PDB file of C-alpha atoms and ligand atoms in Angstrom:
ATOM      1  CA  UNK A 825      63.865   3.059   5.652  1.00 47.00           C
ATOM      2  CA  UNK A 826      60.431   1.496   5.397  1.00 50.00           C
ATOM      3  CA  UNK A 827      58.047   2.015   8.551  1.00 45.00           C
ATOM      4  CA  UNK A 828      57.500  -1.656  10.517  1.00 48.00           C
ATOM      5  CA  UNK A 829      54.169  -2.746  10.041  1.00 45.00           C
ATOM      6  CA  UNK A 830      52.301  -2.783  13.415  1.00 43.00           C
ATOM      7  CA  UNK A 831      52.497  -5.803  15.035  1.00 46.00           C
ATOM      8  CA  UNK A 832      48.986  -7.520  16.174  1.00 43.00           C
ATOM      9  CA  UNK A 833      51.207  -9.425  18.485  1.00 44.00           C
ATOM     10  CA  UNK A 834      52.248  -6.825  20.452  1.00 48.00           C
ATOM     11  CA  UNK A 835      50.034  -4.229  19.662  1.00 52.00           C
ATOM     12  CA  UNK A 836      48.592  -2.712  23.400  1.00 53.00           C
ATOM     13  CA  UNK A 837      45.527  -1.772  21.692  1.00 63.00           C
ATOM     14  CA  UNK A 838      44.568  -5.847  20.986  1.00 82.00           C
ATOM     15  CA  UNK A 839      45.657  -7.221  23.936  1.00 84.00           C
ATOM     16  CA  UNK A 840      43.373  -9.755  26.113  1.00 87.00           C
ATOM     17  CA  UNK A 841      40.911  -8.019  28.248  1.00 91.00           C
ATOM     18  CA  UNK A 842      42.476  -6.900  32.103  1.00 90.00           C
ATOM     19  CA  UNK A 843      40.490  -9.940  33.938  1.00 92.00           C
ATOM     20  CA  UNK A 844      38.751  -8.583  37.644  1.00 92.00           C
ATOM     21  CA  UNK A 845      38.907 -12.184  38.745  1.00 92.00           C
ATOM     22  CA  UNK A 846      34.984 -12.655  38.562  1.00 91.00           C
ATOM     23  CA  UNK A 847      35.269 -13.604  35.514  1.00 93.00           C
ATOM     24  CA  UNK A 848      33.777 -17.382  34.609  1.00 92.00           C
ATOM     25  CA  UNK A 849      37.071 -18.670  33.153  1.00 92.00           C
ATOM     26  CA  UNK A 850      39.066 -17.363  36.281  1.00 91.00           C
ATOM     27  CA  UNK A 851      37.642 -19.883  38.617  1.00 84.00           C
ATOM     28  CA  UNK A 852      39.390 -22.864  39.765  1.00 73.00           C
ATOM     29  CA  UNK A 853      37.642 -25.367  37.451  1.00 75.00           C
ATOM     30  CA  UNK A 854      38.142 -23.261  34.471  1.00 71.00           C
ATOM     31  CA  UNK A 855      40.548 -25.141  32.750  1.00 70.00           C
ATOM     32  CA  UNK A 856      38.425 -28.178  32.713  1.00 74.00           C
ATOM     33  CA  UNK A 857      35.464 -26.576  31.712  1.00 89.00           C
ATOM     34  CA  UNK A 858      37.623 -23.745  29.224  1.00 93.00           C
ATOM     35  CA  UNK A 859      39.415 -26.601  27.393  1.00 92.00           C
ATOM     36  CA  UNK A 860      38.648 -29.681  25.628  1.00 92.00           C
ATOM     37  CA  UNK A 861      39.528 -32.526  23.707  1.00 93.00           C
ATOM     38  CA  UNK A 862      36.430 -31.990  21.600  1.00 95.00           C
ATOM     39  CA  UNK A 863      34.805 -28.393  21.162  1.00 96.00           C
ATOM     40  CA  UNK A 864      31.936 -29.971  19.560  1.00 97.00           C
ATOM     41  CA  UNK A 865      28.967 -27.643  20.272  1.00 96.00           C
ATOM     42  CA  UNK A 866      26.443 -30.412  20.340  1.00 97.00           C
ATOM     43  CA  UNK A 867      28.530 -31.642  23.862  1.00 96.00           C
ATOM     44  CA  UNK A 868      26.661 -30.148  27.106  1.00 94.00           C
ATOM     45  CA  UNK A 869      30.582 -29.157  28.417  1.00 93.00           C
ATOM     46  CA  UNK A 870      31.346 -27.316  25.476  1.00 95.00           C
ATOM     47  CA  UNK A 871      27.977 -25.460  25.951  1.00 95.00           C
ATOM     48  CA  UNK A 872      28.325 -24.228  29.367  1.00 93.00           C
ATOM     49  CA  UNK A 873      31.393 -22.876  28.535  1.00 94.00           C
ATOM     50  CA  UNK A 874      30.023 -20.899  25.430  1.00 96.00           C
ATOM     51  CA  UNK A 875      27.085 -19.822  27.878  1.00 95.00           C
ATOM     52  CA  UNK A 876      29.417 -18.583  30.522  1.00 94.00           C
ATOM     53  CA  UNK A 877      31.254 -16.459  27.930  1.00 95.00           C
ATOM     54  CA  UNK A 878      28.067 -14.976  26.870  1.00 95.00           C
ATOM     55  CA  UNK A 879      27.217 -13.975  29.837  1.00 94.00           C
ATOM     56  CA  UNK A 880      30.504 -12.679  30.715  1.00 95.00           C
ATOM     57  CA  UNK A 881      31.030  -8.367  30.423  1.00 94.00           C
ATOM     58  CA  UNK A 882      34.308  -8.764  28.741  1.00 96.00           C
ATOM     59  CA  UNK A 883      32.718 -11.153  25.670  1.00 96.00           C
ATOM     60  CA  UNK A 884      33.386  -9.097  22.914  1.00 96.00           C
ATOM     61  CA  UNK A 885      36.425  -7.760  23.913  1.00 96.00           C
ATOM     62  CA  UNK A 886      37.787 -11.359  24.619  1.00 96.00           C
ATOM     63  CA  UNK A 887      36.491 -12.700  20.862  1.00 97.00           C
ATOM     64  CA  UNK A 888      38.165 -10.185  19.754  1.00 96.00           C
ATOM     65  CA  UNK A 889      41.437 -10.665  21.122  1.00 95.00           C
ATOM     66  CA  UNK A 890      41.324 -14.438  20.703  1.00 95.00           C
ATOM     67  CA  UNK A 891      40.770 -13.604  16.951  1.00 94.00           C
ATOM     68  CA  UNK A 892      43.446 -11.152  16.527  1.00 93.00           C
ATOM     69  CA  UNK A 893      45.903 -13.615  17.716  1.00 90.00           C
ATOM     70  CA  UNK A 894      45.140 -17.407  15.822  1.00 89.00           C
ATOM     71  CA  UNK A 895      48.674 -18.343  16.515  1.00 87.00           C
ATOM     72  CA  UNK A 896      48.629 -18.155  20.227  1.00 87.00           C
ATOM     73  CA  UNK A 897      45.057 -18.343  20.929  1.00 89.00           C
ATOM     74  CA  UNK A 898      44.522 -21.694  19.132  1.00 92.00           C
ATOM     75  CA  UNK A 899      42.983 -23.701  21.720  1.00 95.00           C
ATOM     76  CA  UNK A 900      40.469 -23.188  24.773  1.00 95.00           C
ATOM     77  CA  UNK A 901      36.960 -21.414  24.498  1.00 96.00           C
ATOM     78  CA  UNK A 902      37.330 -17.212  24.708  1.00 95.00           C
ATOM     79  CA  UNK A 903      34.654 -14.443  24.364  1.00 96.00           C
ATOM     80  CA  UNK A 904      31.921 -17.310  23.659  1.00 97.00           C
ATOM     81  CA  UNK A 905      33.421 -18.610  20.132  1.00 97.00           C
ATOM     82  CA  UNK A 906      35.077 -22.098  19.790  1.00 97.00           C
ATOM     83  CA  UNK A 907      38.301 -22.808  18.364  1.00 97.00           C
ATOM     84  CA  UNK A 908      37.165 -23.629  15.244  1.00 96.00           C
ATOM     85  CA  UNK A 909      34.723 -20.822  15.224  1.00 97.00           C
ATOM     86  CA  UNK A 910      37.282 -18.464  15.319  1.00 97.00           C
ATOM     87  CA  UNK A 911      38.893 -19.785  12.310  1.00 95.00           C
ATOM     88  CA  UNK A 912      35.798 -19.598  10.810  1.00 96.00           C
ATOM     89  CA  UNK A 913      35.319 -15.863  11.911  1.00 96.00           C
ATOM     90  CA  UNK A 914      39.025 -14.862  10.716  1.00 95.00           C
ATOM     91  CA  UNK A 915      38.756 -16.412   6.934  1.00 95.00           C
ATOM     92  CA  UNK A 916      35.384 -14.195   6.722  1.00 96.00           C
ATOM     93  CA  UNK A 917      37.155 -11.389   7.717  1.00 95.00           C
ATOM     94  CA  UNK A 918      40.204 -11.985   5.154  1.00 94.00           C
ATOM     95  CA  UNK A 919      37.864 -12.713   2.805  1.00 96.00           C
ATOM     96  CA  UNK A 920      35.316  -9.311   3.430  1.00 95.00           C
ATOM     97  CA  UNK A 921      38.766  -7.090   4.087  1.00 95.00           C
ATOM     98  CA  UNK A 922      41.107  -8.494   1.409  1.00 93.00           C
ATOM     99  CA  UNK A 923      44.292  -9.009   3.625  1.00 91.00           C
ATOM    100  CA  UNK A 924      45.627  -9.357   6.763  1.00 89.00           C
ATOM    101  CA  UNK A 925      46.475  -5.906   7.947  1.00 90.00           C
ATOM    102  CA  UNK A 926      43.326  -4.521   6.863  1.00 93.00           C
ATOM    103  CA  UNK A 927      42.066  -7.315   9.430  1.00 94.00           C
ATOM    104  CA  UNK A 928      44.446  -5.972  11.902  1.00 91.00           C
ATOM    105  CA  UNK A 929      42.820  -2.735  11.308  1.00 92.00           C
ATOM    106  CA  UNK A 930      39.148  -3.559  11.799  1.00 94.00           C
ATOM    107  CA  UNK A 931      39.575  -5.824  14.641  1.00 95.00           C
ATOM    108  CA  UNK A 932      41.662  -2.819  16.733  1.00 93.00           C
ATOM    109  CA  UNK A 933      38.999  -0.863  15.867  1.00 93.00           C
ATOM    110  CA  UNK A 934      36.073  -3.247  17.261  1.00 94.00           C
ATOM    111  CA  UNK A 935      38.021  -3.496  20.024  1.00 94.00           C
ATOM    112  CA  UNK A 936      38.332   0.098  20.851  1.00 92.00           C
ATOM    113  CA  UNK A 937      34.822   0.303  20.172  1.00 93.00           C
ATOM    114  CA  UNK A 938      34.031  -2.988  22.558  1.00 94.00           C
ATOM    115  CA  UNK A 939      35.672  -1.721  25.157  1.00 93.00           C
ATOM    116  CA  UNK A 940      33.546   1.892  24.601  1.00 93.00           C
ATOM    117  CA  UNK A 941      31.034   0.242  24.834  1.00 94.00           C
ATOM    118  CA  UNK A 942      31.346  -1.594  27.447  1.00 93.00           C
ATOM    119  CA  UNK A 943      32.616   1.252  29.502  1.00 90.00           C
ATOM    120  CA  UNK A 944      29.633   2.726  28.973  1.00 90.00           C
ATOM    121  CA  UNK A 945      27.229   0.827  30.013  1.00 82.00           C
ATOM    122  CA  UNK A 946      29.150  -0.126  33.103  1.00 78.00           C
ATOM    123  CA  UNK A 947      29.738   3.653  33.619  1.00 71.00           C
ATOM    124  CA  UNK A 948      26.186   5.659  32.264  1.00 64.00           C
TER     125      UNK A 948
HETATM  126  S1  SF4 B2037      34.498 -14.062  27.548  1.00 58.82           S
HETATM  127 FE1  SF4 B2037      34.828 -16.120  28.349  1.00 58.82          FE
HETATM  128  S2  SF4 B2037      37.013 -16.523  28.129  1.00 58.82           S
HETATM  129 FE2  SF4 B2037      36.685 -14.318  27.893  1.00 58.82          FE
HETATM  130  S3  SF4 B2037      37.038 -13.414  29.916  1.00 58.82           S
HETATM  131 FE3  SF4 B2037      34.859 -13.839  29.740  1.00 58.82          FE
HETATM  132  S4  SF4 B2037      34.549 -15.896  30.549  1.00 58.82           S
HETATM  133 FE4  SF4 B2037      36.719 -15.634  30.165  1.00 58.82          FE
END
């Protein structure tokens, strides 16, 4: 029988970042300032929330995530990248990888290395 392919939707190696709860998108006005109608970067809303992701520990870890799953993270701003953006970000990875699961691949692998990372500097 042929082995399953892993599963990016399940996989516990992708899977969104364990939030502490200091996080900028887990305070109460996070949904408003999270998700829009328009992520047009040029709007001062849609800015603030890119800024708080950049300043947040768990960015690259959370782009990450968000971009391993397209389906279910299709809306709201995550690890500083716009929905849009990410779309952007995953056809340039198809494109520089050559399929999907060699996309699967390299983003578990930034993610293990993200979270290394991050790890690290938070633990030196
Ligand atoms: S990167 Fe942005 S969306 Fe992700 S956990 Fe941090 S604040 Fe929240």
């Amino acid at each position: 029988m042929k082995a399953k392919p892993p599963d990016i939707l399940t996989d516990t190696i992708v899977r969104r970042p364990r939030l502490t709860g200091t996080e900028p998108c887990t305070r109460t006005e996070a949904k408003v300032q999270f998700f829009h109608a328009s992520y047009d970067t040029r709007r001062p809303e849609v800015q603030a929330a890119l800024r708080a992701c950049r300043r947040c520990p768990l960015n690259a870890e959370c782009n990450i995530w968000a971009l391993a799953r397209p389906e279910q993270v299709s809306d709201g701003i995550f690890g500083g990248t716009t929905p849009r953006q990410r779309l952007t970000q995953r056809r340039q990875l198809v494109d520089r990888c050559g399929d999907e699961a060699a996309v699967e691949n390299v983003l578990r692998r930034a993610y293990q290395q993200a979270v290394h990372r991050r790890t690290r500097n938070t633990n030196p």
